[in-house]
Each structure stands twice: as structure tokens, then as C-alpha cells.
Amino acid sequence: MSGPIRLVLSDMDGTLLRPDHSLAPAVIKAVGQLREAGVVFSLASARPPRAMLQQAKALGVTGPLAGFNGGTVVDAEGAVLEAHRVAPQAVTMALEFFAQHPVDVWLFADDEWLLKDYNAAHLETERHALGYDAVQVDDFTPYLERVDKIVATTADHALLERLERQLQALLGDSAHAARSQAYYLDITAIEADKGKALARLAQRLGISLEQTAALGDGHNDMAMFREAGLAIAMGQAAEDVREAADEVTASNEEDGVALAIERFILPRAPQ
């Protein structure tokens, strides 16, 4: 067994949270045990930071949090510590690309969730997850210079998988295109990378990457799997996500984070 784990970074939707976006008592208890053992616990999510604060408070998180796939880092009260927005040329490129396909598009800018159509696929899912409503606009143009994230969503999940590959090839190194869920394709800044977020959080805390663990279920979590000393995938994750991890725990329906903490992390807590 290698050295101690001093920092745990967890994804939220599909990982930390149950399918109904709630926190299981077993997970809250397990995170408390980590804290008592001297292990820092934090969150990295595709969510906007303000949609992370309630859960962070419930878990007793006091350190920085990484929202927008690591593009924005905030403190436990929501104050921005650093922000990396999508390059305007990448925003334009992505919007032009999505206009050619039957997908709904959302923009996150100015701390708002912006859309053109309230009939979008998975709208209620996002509203329930974020805890606040979208703002309808006629035109995205006024926001192109300050976009934190673009989301394409559709009920055709196979289409979204194909678009992910095509758009990333088009964007090159100007932005990231990665699915945070089977039904969400996120476009984020090139610095909005959960692996880079893990590295930045560890540096802020004076912790080496070898002493970190990452928990996730999505393709956007694989970047932090590559950086973490210990990578743990959820049981319901896609096969390639599970194969990218060191360990696999139970699903989020089965409180897999609590099980992972008990089985893989607490035994490696600082002595």
C-alpha cells in the first residue's frame, strides 16, 4: 500500500449525489469520518459554483470548490478565487457547430443559466439539480465574451456521443468538449479541467498529488483520475471510465461514495 491520502476530490452528480440529487446520510457520515481523520474533502463539478454551496455546507466542506469542470474555483462561501472562461472564438465555433444539429443549447454566463427555449430536453433535470431557474434570452451574442460553460443537450444520447468527438476535433486546444452526463455535452475553457483543478487545489493546500484521491462517474472525471494518487469510479459508470480508475465502488444509488471512503480511503488516512 502506498502513502496516505490527505485530499479527496469528488464529482457531484452521478457520484456524490443520489439520482434524485440528494445526499445520502451514509455519505454525509463517511465524509465526516474523513474530516475527523484529517483528510480534506472537496468537490469538483460541471455545475455552476452557486449550485454546489448547499451540498458543500451540508458536508462541512470549508476549503475551495471547483465548479464548471474546474474552470471556476470559489471558497466555501462562493467568493471567486480564480475563473477561466471559454475563449470567445471557441464559443462562436461551438454555437455554429451546434446550430447544425438537433440539440438544445444553454449558456452559463454572468452567474446565470441562459437559454432560448423552455421546451429543451432535460430542462427539469437541470432545474432540479441547480436549484434555480433559467433566464430566457433571444440572443446569446451579448454574452459571448464571458461564457463559463456551454451545454448541448438532447434525448438522443448516441448523437451527443458522436458530437463530442467531432466538436473536440474542431475545437483543438481552444476549449474542452466532454460529456458530464450521457445527456449533457459541456464546452468549457481549456483550463477548465478537473485534473488541473485537482492539481491547483492540492497546491493551495500544500498536498502532493500522490496524496490525493478522486471519485467520479463521467468522462469529464477521467482527467482527475489521471492526476490523482488514487482514482475511484462509480459502479454505474461507463466501461471506459471504470477502466481508467484504480478502483471501482458501488453505484450512486447504493451510496458508492460512502463505501469507497470506508474501503479504499480511510485505511490510507494520515496516522
mmCIF file of N, CA, C and O in Angstrom, residues 61-104:
data_model
loop_
_atom_site.group_PDB
_atom_site.id
_atom_site.type_symbol
_atom_site.label_atom_id
_atom_site.label_comp_id
_atom_site.label_asym_id
_atom_site.label_seq_id
_atom_site.Cartn_x
_atom_site.Cartn_y
_atom_site.Cartn_z
ATOM 1 N N VAL A 61 -17.750 21.093 4.193
ATOM 2 C CA VAL A 61 -16.578 21.474 3.394
ATOM 3 C C VAL A 61 -16.226 22.923 3.694
ATOM 4 O O VAL A 61 -17.077 23.808 3.620
ATOM 5 N N THR A 62 -14.974 23.165 4.008
ATOM 6 C CA THR A 62 -14.528 24.520 4.346
ATOM 7 C C THR A 62 -13.497 25.063 3.364
ATOM 8 O O THR A 62 -13.203 26.252 3.373
ATOM 9 N N GLY A 63 -12.959 24.210 2.513
ATOM 10 C CA GLY A 63 -11.932 24.628 1.564
ATOM 11 C C GLY A 63 -12.512 25.028 0.237
ATOM 12 O O GLY A 63 -13.736 25.084 0.046
ATOM 13 N N PRO A 64 -11.655 25.303 -0.749
ATOM 14 C CA PRO A 64 -12.113 25.730 -2.070
ATOM 15 C C PRO A 64 -12.836 24.626 -2.830
ATOM 16 O O PRO A 64 -12.583 23.434 -2.642
ATOM 17 N N LEU A 65 -13.752 25.042 -3.715
ATOM 18 C CA LEU A 65 -14.552 24.148 -4.558
ATOM 19 C C LEU A 65 -14.298 24.492 -6.015
ATOM 20 O O LEU A 65 -14.086 25.656 -6.358
ATOM 21 N N ALA A 66 -14.379 23.487 -6.893
ATOM 22 C CA ALA A 66 -14.140 23.706 -8.317
ATOM 23 C C ALA A 66 -15.422 23.494 -9.103
ATOM 24 O O ALA A 66 -15.920 22.370 -9.215
ATOM 25 N N GLY A 67 -15.991 24.571 -9.632
ATOM 26 C CA GLY A 67 -17.182 24.492 -10.463
ATOM 27 C C GLY A 67 -16.840 24.571 -11.935
ATOM 28 O O GLY A 67 -15.675 24.782 -12.305
ATOM 29 N N PHE A 68 -17.844 24.405 -12.798
ATOM 30 C CA PHE A 68 -17.651 24.452 -14.245
ATOM 31 C C PHE A 68 -16.490 23.562 -14.686
ATOM 32 O O PHE A 68 -15.601 23.982 -15.428
ATOM 33 N N ASN A 69 -16.461 22.323 -14.182
ATOM 34 C CA ASN A 69 -15.407 21.361 -14.508
ATOM 35 C C ASN A 69 -14.018 21.858 -14.124
ATOM 36 O O ASN A 69 -13.020 21.453 -14.727
ATOM 37 N N GLY A 70 -13.961 22.713 -13.123
ATOM 38 C CA GLY A 70 -12.671 23.239 -12.681
ATOM 39 C C GLY A 70 -12.360 24.607 -13.234
ATOM 40 O O GLY A 70 -11.323 25.194 -12.902
ATOM 41 N N GLY A 71 -13.240 25.155 -14.055
ATOM 42 C CA GLY A 71 -12.985 26.462 -14.645
ATOM 43 C C GLY A 71 -13.073 27.604 -13.656
ATOM 44 O O GLY A 71 -12.401 28.623 -13.812
ATOM 45 N N THR A 72 -13.908 27.456 -12.626
ATOM 46 C CA THR A 72 -14.054 28.482 -11.595
ATOM 47 C C THR A 72 -13.849 27.852 -10.228
ATOM 48 O O THR A 72 -14.504 26.865 -9.897
ATOM 49 N N VAL A 73 -12.942 28.422 -9.468
ATOM 50 C CA VAL A 73 -12.684 27.963 -8.108
ATOM 51 C C VAL A 73 -13.198 29.020 -7.153
ATOM 52 O O VAL A 73 -12.904 30.213 -7.301
ATOM 53 N N VAL A 74 -14.007 28.588 -6.184
ATOM 54 C CA VAL A 74 -14.578 29.508 -5.197
ATOM 55 C C VAL A 74 -14.253 29.014 -3.802
ATOM 56 O O VAL A 74 -13.911 27.839 -3.607
ATOM 57 N N ASP A 75 -14.375 29.918 -2.824
ATOM 58 C CA ASP A 75 -14.242 29.473 -1.442
ATOM 59 C C ASP A 75 -15.579 28.915 -0.966
ATOM 60 O O ASP A 75 -16.564 28.890 -1.728
ATOM 61 N N ALA A 76 -15.641 28.456 0.260
ATOM 62 C CA ALA A 76 -16.839 27.785 0.766
ATOM 63 C C ALA A 76 -18.048 28.714 0.851
ATOM 64 O O ALA A 76 -19.185 28.245 0.962
ATOM 65 N N GLU A 77 -17.812 30.025 0.771
ATOM 66 C CA GLU A 77 -18.913 30.989 0.786
ATOM 67 C C GLU A 77 -19.323 31.418 -0.616
ATOM 68 O O GLU A 77 -20.254 32.202 -0.790
ATOM 69 N N GLY A 78 -18.609 30.951 -1.632
ATOM 70 C CA GLY A 78 -18.954 31.282 -3.009
ATOM 71 C C GLY A 78 -18.152 32.398 -3.629
ATOM 72 O O GLY A 78 -18.364 32.733 -4.802
ATOM 73 N N ALA A 79 -17.216 32.986 -2.890
ATOM 74 C CA ALA A 79 -16.381 34.056 -3.444
ATOM 75 C C ALA A 79 -15.392 33.460 -4.445
ATOM 76 O O ALA A 79 -14.746 32.448 -4.173
ATOM 77 N N VAL A 80 -15.291 34.096 -5.609
ATOM 78 C CA VAL A 80 -14.441 33.574 -6.679
ATOM 79 C C VAL A 80 -12.964 33.759 -6.343
ATOM 80 O O VAL A 80 -12.506 34.858 -6.037
ATOM 81 N N LEU A 81 -12.214 32.661 -6.419
ATOM 82 C CA LEU A 81 -10.770 32.685 -6.203
ATOM 83 C C LEU A 81 -10.018 32.718 -7.527
ATOM 84 O O LEU A 81 -8.962 33.326 -7.631
ATOM 85 N N GLU A 82 -10.561 32.033 -8.531
ATOM 86 C CA GLU A 82 -9.999 32.098 -9.879
ATOM 87 C C GLU A 82 -11.078 31.686 -10.875
ATOM 88 O O GLU A 82 -11.961 30.888 -10.550
ATOM 89 N N ALA A 83 -11.011 32.256 -12.083
ATOM 90 C CA ALA A 83 -12.011 31.953 -13.107
ATOM 91 C C ALA A 83 -11.346 31.869 -14.468
ATOM 92 O O ALA A 83 -10.550 32.739 -14.836
ATOM 93 N N HIS A 84 -11.674 30.818 -15.205
ATOM 94 C CA HIS A 84 -11.165 30.618 -16.564
ATOM 95 C C HIS A 84 -12.380 30.441 -17.471
ATOM 96 O O HIS A 84 -13.102 29.459 -17.361
ATOM 97 N N ARG A 85 -12.604 31.409 -18.349
ATOM 98 C CA ARG A 85 -13.790 31.372 -19.209
ATOM 99 C C ARG A 85 -13.448 30.838 -20.598
ATOM 100 O O ARG A 85 -12.288 30.795 -20.998
ATOM 101 N N VAL A 86 -14.487 30.430 -21.320
ATOM 102 C CA VAL A 86 -14.291 29.858 -22.652
ATOM 103 C C VAL A 86 -13.847 30.973 -23.605
ATOM 104 O O VAL A 86 -14.446 32.048 -23.638
ATOM 105 N N ALA A 87 -12.798 30.698 -24.371
ATOM 106 C CA ALA A 87 -12.310 31.683 -25.338
ATOM 107 C C ALA A 87 -13.432 32.049 -26.306
ATOM 108 O O ALA A 87 -14.135 31.165 -26.812
ATOM 109 N N PRO A 88 -13.633 33.353 -26.574
ATOM 110 C CA PRO A 88 -14.749 33.775 -27.435
ATOM 111 C C PRO A 88 -14.778 33.079 -28.790
ATOM 112 O O PRO A 88 -15.859 32.744 -29.291
ATOM 113 N N GLN A 89 -13.608 32.838 -29.391
ATOM 114 C CA GLN A 89 -13.612 32.166 -30.694
ATOM 115 C C GLN A 89 -14.105 30.731 -30.574
ATOM 116 O O GLN A 89 -14.780 30.206 -31.483
ATOM 117 N N ALA A 90 -13.827 30.091 -29.442
ATOM 118 C CA ALA A 90 -14.324 28.734 -29.212
ATOM 119 C C ALA A 90 -15.834 28.756 -28.974
ATOM 120 O O ALA A 90 -16.554 27.828 -29.399
ATOM 121 N N VAL A 91 -16.321 29.783 -28.289
ATOM 122 C CA VAL A 91 -17.762 29.930 -28.076
ATOM 123 C C VAL A 91 -18.479 30.023 -29.423
ATOM 124 O O VAL A 91 -19.457 29.305 -29.692
ATOM 125 N N THR A 92 -17.987 30.898 -30.290
ATOM 126 C CA THR A 92 -18.592 31.079 -31.611
ATOM 127 C C THR A 92 -18.549 29.791 -32.418
ATOM 128 O O THR A 92 -19.536 29.391 -33.061
ATOM 129 N N MET A 93 -17.408 29.111 -32.371
ATOM 130 C CA MET A 93 -17.249 27.867 -33.119
ATOM 131 C C MET A 93 -18.236 26.804 -32.640
ATOM 132 O O MET A 93 -18.876 26.110 -33.438
ATOM 133 N N ALA A 94 -18.363 26.679 -31.321
ATOM 134 C CA ALA A 94 -19.265 25.672 -30.756
ATOM 135 C C ALA A 94 -20.722 25.989 -31.084
ATOM 136 O O ALA A 94 -21.496 25.091 -31.456
ATOM 137 N N LEU A 95 -21.117 27.244 -30.970
ATOM 138 C CA LEU A 95 -22.506 27.611 -31.261
ATOM 139 C C LEU A 95 -22.849 27.388 -32.733
ATOM 140 O O LEU A 95 -23.951 26.920 -33.063
ATOM 141 N N GLU A 96 -21.917 27.696 -33.615
ATOM 142 C CA GLU A 96 -22.139 27.452 -35.040
ATOM 143 C C GLU A 96 -22.244 25.957 -35.326
ATOM 144 O O GLU A 96 -23.060 25.523 -36.145
ATOM 145 N N PHE A 97 -21.428 25.170 -34.641
ATOM 146 C CA PHE A 97 -21.467 23.715 -34.800
ATOM 147 C C PHE A 97 -22.800 23.158 -34.327
ATOM 148 O O PHE A 97 -23.460 22.377 -35.021
ATOM 149 N N PHE A 98 -23.244 23.565 -33.137
ATOM 150 C CA PHE A 98 -24.494 23.034 -32.587
ATOM 151 C C PHE A 98 -25.711 23.463 -33.409
ATOM 152 O O PHE A 98 -26.725 22.754 -33.429
ATOM 153 N N ALA A 99 -25.613 24.608 -34.072
ATOM 154 C CA ALA A 99 -26.734 25.084 -34.896
ATOM 155 C C ALA A 99 -27.027 24.148 -36.059
ATOM 156 O O ALA A 99 -28.123 24.175 -36.627
ATOM 157 N N GLN A 100 -26.077 23.295 -36.387
ATOM 158 C CA GLN A 100 -26.238 22.348 -37.486
ATOM 159 C C GLN A 100 -26.829 21.007 -37.033
ATOM 160 O O GLN A 100 -27.000 20.098 -37.851
ATOM 161 N N HIS A 101 -27.142 20.883 -35.749
ATOM 162 C CA HIS A 101 -27.598 19.608 -35.208
ATOM 163 C C HIS A 101 -28.833 19.809 -34.329
ATOM 164 O O HIS A 101 -29.018 20.878 -33.748
ATOM 165 N N PRO A 102 -29.679 18.778 -34.189
ATOM 166 C CA PRO A 102 -30.914 18.897 -33.395
ATOM 167 C C PRO A 102 -30.661 18.768 -31.895
ATOM 168 O O PRO A 102 -31.021 17.778 -31.258
ATOM 169 N N VAL A 103 -30.012 19.783 -31.331
ATOM 170 C CA VAL A 103 -29.736 19.806 -29.895
ATOM 171 C C VAL A 103 -30.197 21.141 -29.317
ATOM 172 O O VAL A 103 -30.308 22.133 -30.028
ATOM 173 N N ASP A 104 -30.481 21.139 -28.032
ATOM 174 C CA ASP A 104 -30.763 22.381 -27.320
ATOM 175 C C ASP A 104 -29.468 22.889 -26.700
ATOM 176 O O ASP A 104 -28.638 22.095 -26.234
#
